[in-house]
Each structure stands twice: as C-alpha cells, then as structure tokens.
mmCIF file of N, CA and C in Angstrom:
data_model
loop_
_atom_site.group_PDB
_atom_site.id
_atom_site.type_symbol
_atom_site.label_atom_id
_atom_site.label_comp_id
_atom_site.label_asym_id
_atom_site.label_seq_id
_atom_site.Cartn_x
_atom_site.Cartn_y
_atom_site.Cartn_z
ATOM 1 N N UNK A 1 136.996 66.080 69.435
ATOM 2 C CA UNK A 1 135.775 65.316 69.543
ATOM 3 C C UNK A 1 136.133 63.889 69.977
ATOM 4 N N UNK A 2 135.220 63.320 70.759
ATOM 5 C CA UNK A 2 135.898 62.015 71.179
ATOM 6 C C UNK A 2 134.932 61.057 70.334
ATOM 7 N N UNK A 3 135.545 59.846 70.139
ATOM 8 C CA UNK A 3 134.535 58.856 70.216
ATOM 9 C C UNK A 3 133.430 57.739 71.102
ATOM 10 N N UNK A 4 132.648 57.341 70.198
ATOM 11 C CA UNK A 4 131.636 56.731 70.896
ATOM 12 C C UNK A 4 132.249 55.964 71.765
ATOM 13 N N UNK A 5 133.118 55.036 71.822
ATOM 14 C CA UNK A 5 133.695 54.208 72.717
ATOM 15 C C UNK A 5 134.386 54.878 73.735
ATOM 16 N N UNK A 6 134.848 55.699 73.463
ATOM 17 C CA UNK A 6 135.129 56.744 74.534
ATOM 18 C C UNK A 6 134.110 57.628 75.310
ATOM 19 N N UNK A 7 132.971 57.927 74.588
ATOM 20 C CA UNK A 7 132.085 58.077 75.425
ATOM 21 C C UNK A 7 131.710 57.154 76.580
ATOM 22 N N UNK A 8 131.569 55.923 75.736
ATOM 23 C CA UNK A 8 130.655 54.965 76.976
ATOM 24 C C UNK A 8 131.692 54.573 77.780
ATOM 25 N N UNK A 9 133.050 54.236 77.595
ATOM 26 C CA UNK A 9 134.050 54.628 78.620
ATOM 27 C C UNK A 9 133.679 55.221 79.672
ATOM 28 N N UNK A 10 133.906 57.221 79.249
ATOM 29 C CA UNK A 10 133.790 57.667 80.318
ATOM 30 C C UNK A 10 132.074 57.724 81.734
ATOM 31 N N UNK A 11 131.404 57.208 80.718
ATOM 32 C CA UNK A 11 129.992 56.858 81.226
ATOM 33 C C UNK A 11 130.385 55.564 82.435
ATOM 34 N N UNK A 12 130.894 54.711 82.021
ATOM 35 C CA UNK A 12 130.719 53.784 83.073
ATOM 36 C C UNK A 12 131.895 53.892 84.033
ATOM 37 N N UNK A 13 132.882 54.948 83.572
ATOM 38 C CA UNK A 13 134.030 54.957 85.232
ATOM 39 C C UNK A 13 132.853 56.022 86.383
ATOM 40 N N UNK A 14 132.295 56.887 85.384
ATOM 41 C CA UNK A 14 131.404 57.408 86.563
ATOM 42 C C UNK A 14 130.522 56.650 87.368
ATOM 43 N N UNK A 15 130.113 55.798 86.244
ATOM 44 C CA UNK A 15 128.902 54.982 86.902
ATOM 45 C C UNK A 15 129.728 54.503 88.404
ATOM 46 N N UNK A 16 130.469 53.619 87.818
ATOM 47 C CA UNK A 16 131.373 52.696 88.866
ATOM 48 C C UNK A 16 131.953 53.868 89.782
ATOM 49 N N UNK A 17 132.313 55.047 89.569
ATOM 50 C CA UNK A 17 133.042 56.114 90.847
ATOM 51 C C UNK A 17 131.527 56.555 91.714
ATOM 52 N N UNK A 18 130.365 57.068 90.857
ATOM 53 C CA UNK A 18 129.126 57.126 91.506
ATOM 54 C C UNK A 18 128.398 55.834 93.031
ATOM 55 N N UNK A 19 128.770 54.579 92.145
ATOM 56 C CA UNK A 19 128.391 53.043 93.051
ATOM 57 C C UNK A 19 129.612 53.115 94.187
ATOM 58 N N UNK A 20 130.652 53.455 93.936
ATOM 59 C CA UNK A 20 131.664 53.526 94.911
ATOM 60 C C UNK A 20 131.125 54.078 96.348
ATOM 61 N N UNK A 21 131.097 55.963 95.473
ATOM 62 C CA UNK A 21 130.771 56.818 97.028
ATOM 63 C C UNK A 21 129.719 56.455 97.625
ATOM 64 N N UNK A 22 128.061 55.624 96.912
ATOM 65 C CA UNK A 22 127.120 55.465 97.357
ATOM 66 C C UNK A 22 127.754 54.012 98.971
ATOM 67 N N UNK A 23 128.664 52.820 98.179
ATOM 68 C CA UNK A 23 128.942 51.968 99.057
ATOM 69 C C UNK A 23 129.743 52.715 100.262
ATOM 70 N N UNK A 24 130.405 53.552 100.204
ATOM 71 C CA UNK A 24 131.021 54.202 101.270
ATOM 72 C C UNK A 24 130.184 54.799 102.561
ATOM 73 N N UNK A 25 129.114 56.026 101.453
ATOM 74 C CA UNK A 25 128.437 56.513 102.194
ATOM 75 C C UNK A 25 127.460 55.122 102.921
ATOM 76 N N UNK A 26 127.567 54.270 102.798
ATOM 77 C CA UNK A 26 126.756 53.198 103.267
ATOM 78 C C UNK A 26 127.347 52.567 104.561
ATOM 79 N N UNK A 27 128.660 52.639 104.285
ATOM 80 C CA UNK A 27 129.341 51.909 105.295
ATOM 81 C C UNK A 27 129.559 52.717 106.352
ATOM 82 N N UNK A 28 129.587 54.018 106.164
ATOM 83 C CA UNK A 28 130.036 55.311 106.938
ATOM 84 C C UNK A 28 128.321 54.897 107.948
ATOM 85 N N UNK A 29 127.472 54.858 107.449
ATOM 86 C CA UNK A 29 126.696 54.978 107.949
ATOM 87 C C UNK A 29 125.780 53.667 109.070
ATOM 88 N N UNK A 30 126.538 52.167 108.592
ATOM 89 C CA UNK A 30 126.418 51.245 109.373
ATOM 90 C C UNK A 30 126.947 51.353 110.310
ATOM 91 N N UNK A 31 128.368 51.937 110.532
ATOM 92 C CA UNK A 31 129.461 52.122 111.302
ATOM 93 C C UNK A 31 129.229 53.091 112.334
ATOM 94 N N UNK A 32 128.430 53.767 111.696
ATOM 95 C CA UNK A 32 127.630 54.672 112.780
ATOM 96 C C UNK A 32 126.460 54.476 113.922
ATOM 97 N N UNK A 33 125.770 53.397 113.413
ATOM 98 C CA UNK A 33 124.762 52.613 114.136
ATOM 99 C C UNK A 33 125.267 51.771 115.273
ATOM 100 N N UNK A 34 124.476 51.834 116.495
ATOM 101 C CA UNK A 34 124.545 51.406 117.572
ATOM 102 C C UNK A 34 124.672 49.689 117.509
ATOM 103 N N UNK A 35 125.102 48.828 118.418
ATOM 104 C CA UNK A 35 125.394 47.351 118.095
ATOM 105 C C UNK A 35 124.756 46.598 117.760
ATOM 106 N N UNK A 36 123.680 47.182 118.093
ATOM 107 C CA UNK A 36 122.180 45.726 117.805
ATOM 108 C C UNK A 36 121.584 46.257 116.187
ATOM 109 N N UNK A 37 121.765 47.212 115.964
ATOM 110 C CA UNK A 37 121.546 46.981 114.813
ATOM 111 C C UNK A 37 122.816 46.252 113.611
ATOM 112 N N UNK A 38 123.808 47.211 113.978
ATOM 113 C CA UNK A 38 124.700 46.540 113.428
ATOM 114 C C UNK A 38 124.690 45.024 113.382
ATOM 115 N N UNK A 39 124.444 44.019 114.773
ATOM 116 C CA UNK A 39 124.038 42.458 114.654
ATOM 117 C C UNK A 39 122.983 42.168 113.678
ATOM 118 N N UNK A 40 121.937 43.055 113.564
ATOM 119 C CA UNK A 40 120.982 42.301 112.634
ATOM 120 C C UNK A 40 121.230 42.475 111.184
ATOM 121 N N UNK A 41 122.755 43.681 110.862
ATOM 122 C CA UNK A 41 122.760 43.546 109.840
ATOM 123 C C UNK A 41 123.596 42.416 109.414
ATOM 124 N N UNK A 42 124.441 42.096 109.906
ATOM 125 C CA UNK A 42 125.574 41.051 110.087
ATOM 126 C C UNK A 42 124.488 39.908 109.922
ATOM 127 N N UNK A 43 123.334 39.601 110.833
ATOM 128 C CA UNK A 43 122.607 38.243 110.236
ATOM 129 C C UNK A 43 122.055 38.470 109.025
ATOM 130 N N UNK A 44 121.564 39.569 108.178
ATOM 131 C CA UNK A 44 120.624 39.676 107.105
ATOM 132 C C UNK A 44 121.877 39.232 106.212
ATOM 133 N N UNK A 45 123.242 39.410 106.041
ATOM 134 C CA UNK A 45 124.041 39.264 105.199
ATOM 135 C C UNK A 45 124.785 37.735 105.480
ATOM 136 N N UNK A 46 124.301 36.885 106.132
ATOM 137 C CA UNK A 46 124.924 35.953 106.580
ATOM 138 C C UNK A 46 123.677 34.697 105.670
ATOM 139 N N UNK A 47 122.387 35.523 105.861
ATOM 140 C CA UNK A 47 121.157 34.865 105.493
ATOM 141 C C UNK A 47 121.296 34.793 103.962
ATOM 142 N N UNK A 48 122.027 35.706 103.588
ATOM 143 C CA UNK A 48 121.618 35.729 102.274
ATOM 144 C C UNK A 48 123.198 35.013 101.610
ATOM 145 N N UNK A 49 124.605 34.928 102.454
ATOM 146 C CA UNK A 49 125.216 34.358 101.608
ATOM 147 C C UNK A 49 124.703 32.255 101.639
ATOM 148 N N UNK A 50 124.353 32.291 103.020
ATOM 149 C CA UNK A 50 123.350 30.919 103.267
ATOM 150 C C UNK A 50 122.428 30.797 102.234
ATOM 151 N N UNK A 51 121.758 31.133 101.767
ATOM 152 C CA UNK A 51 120.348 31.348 101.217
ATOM 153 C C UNK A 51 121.748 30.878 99.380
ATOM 154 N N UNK A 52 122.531 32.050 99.675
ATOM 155 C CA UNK A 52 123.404 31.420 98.216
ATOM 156 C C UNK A 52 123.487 30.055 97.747
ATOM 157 N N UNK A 53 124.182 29.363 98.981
ATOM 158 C CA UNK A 53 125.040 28.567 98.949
ATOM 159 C C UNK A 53 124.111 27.533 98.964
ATOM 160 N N UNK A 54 122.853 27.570 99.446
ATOM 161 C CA UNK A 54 121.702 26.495 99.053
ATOM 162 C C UNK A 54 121.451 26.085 98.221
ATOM 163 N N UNK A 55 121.246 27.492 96.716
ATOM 164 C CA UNK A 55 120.787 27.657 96.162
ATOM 165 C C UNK A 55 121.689 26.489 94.970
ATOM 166 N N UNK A 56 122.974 27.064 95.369
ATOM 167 C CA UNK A 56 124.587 26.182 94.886
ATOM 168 C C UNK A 56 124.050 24.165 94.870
ATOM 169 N N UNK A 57 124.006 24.007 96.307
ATOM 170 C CA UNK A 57 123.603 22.641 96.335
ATOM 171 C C UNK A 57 122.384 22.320 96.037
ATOM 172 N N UNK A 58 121.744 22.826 95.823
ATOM 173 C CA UNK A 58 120.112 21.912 94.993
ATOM 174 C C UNK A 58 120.525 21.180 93.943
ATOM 175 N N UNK A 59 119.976 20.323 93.886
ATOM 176 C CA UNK A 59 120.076 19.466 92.517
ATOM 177 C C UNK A 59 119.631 20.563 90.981
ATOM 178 N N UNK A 60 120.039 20.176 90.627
ATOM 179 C CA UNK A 60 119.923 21.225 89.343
ATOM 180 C C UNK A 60 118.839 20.106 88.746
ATOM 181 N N UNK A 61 117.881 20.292 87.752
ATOM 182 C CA UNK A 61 116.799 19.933 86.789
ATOM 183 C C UNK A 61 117.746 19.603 86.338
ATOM 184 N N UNK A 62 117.165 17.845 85.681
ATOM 185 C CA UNK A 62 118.115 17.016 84.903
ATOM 186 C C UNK A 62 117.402 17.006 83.787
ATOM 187 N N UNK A 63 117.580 16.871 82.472
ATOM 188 C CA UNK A 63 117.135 16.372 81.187
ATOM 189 C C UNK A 63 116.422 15.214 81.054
ATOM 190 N N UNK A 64 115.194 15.027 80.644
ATOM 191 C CA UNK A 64 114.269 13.717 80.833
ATOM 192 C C UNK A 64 114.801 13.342 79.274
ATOM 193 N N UNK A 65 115.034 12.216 79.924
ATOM 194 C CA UNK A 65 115.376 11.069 78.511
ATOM 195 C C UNK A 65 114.176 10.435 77.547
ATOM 196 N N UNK A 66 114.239 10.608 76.668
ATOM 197 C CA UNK A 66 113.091 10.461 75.910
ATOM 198 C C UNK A 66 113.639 9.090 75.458
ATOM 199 N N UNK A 67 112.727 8.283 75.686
ATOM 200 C CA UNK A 67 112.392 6.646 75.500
ATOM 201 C C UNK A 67 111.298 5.851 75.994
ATOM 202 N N UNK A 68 111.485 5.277 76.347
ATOM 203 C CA UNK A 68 110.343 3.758 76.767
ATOM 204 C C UNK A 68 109.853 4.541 78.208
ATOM 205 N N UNK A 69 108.433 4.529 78.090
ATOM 206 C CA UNK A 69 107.591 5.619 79.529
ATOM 207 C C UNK A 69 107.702 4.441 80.521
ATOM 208 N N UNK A 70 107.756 4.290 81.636
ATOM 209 C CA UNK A 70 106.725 3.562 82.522
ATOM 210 C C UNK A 70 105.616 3.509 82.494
ATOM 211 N N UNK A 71 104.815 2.542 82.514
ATOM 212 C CA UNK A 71 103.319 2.191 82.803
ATOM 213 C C UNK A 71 102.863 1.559 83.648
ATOM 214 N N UNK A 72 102.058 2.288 84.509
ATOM 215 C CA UNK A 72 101.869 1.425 85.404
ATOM 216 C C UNK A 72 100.652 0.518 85.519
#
C-alpha cells in the first residue's frame, strides 16, 4: 500500500508528463504550419513577453502616508 504522499507524488509526475506531451504535440504542430502563420505566432508571443515587461516597469502603488492633508 503506498502512501498519501506518494500518492500525490505520483499524481503530479503525470500531471507534469501529461503538460509535457500536450507542449510537444503543440510544437509538432506549429512546425507544421505554413510561414505566415508561424510569423503571427512569433508576434503574439513577443506581445505578450512586451506586455510582461511593462507590466515590470509601472510604478508600483506606493503607500499614502498618513499625516497633515493638503488643503486647498
């Protein structure tokens, strides 16, 4: 009999061997596509590490200091 931790072990190497073949079968299948699509996938993934790296430089929300308000 195994244990629980060994259960969920073997639960998530499948998971992760399952996500594997799905990324394969994915790539098998870009690789298969004619050039222009292949280009627009190359920009959708270019958009989105851009779209990251924006996200990186925004000013982050600062902490409002609680004291004396302005009045105007």
């Amino acid at each position: 009999m195994i244990s629980e931790q060994q259960e969920v072990a073997r639960y998530r190497v499948a998971e992760q061997i399952r996500a594997a073949e799905l990324r394969a079968q994915r790539k098998e299948l870009r690789e298969s596509l004619p050039g222009e699509a292949r280009n627009g996938r190359a920009r959708h993934e270019l958009a989105g590490v851009l779209r990251r790296l924006a996200d990186r430089l925004e000013p982050q929300p600062r902490h409002r200091r609680t004291g004396l308000s302005v009045v105007r």
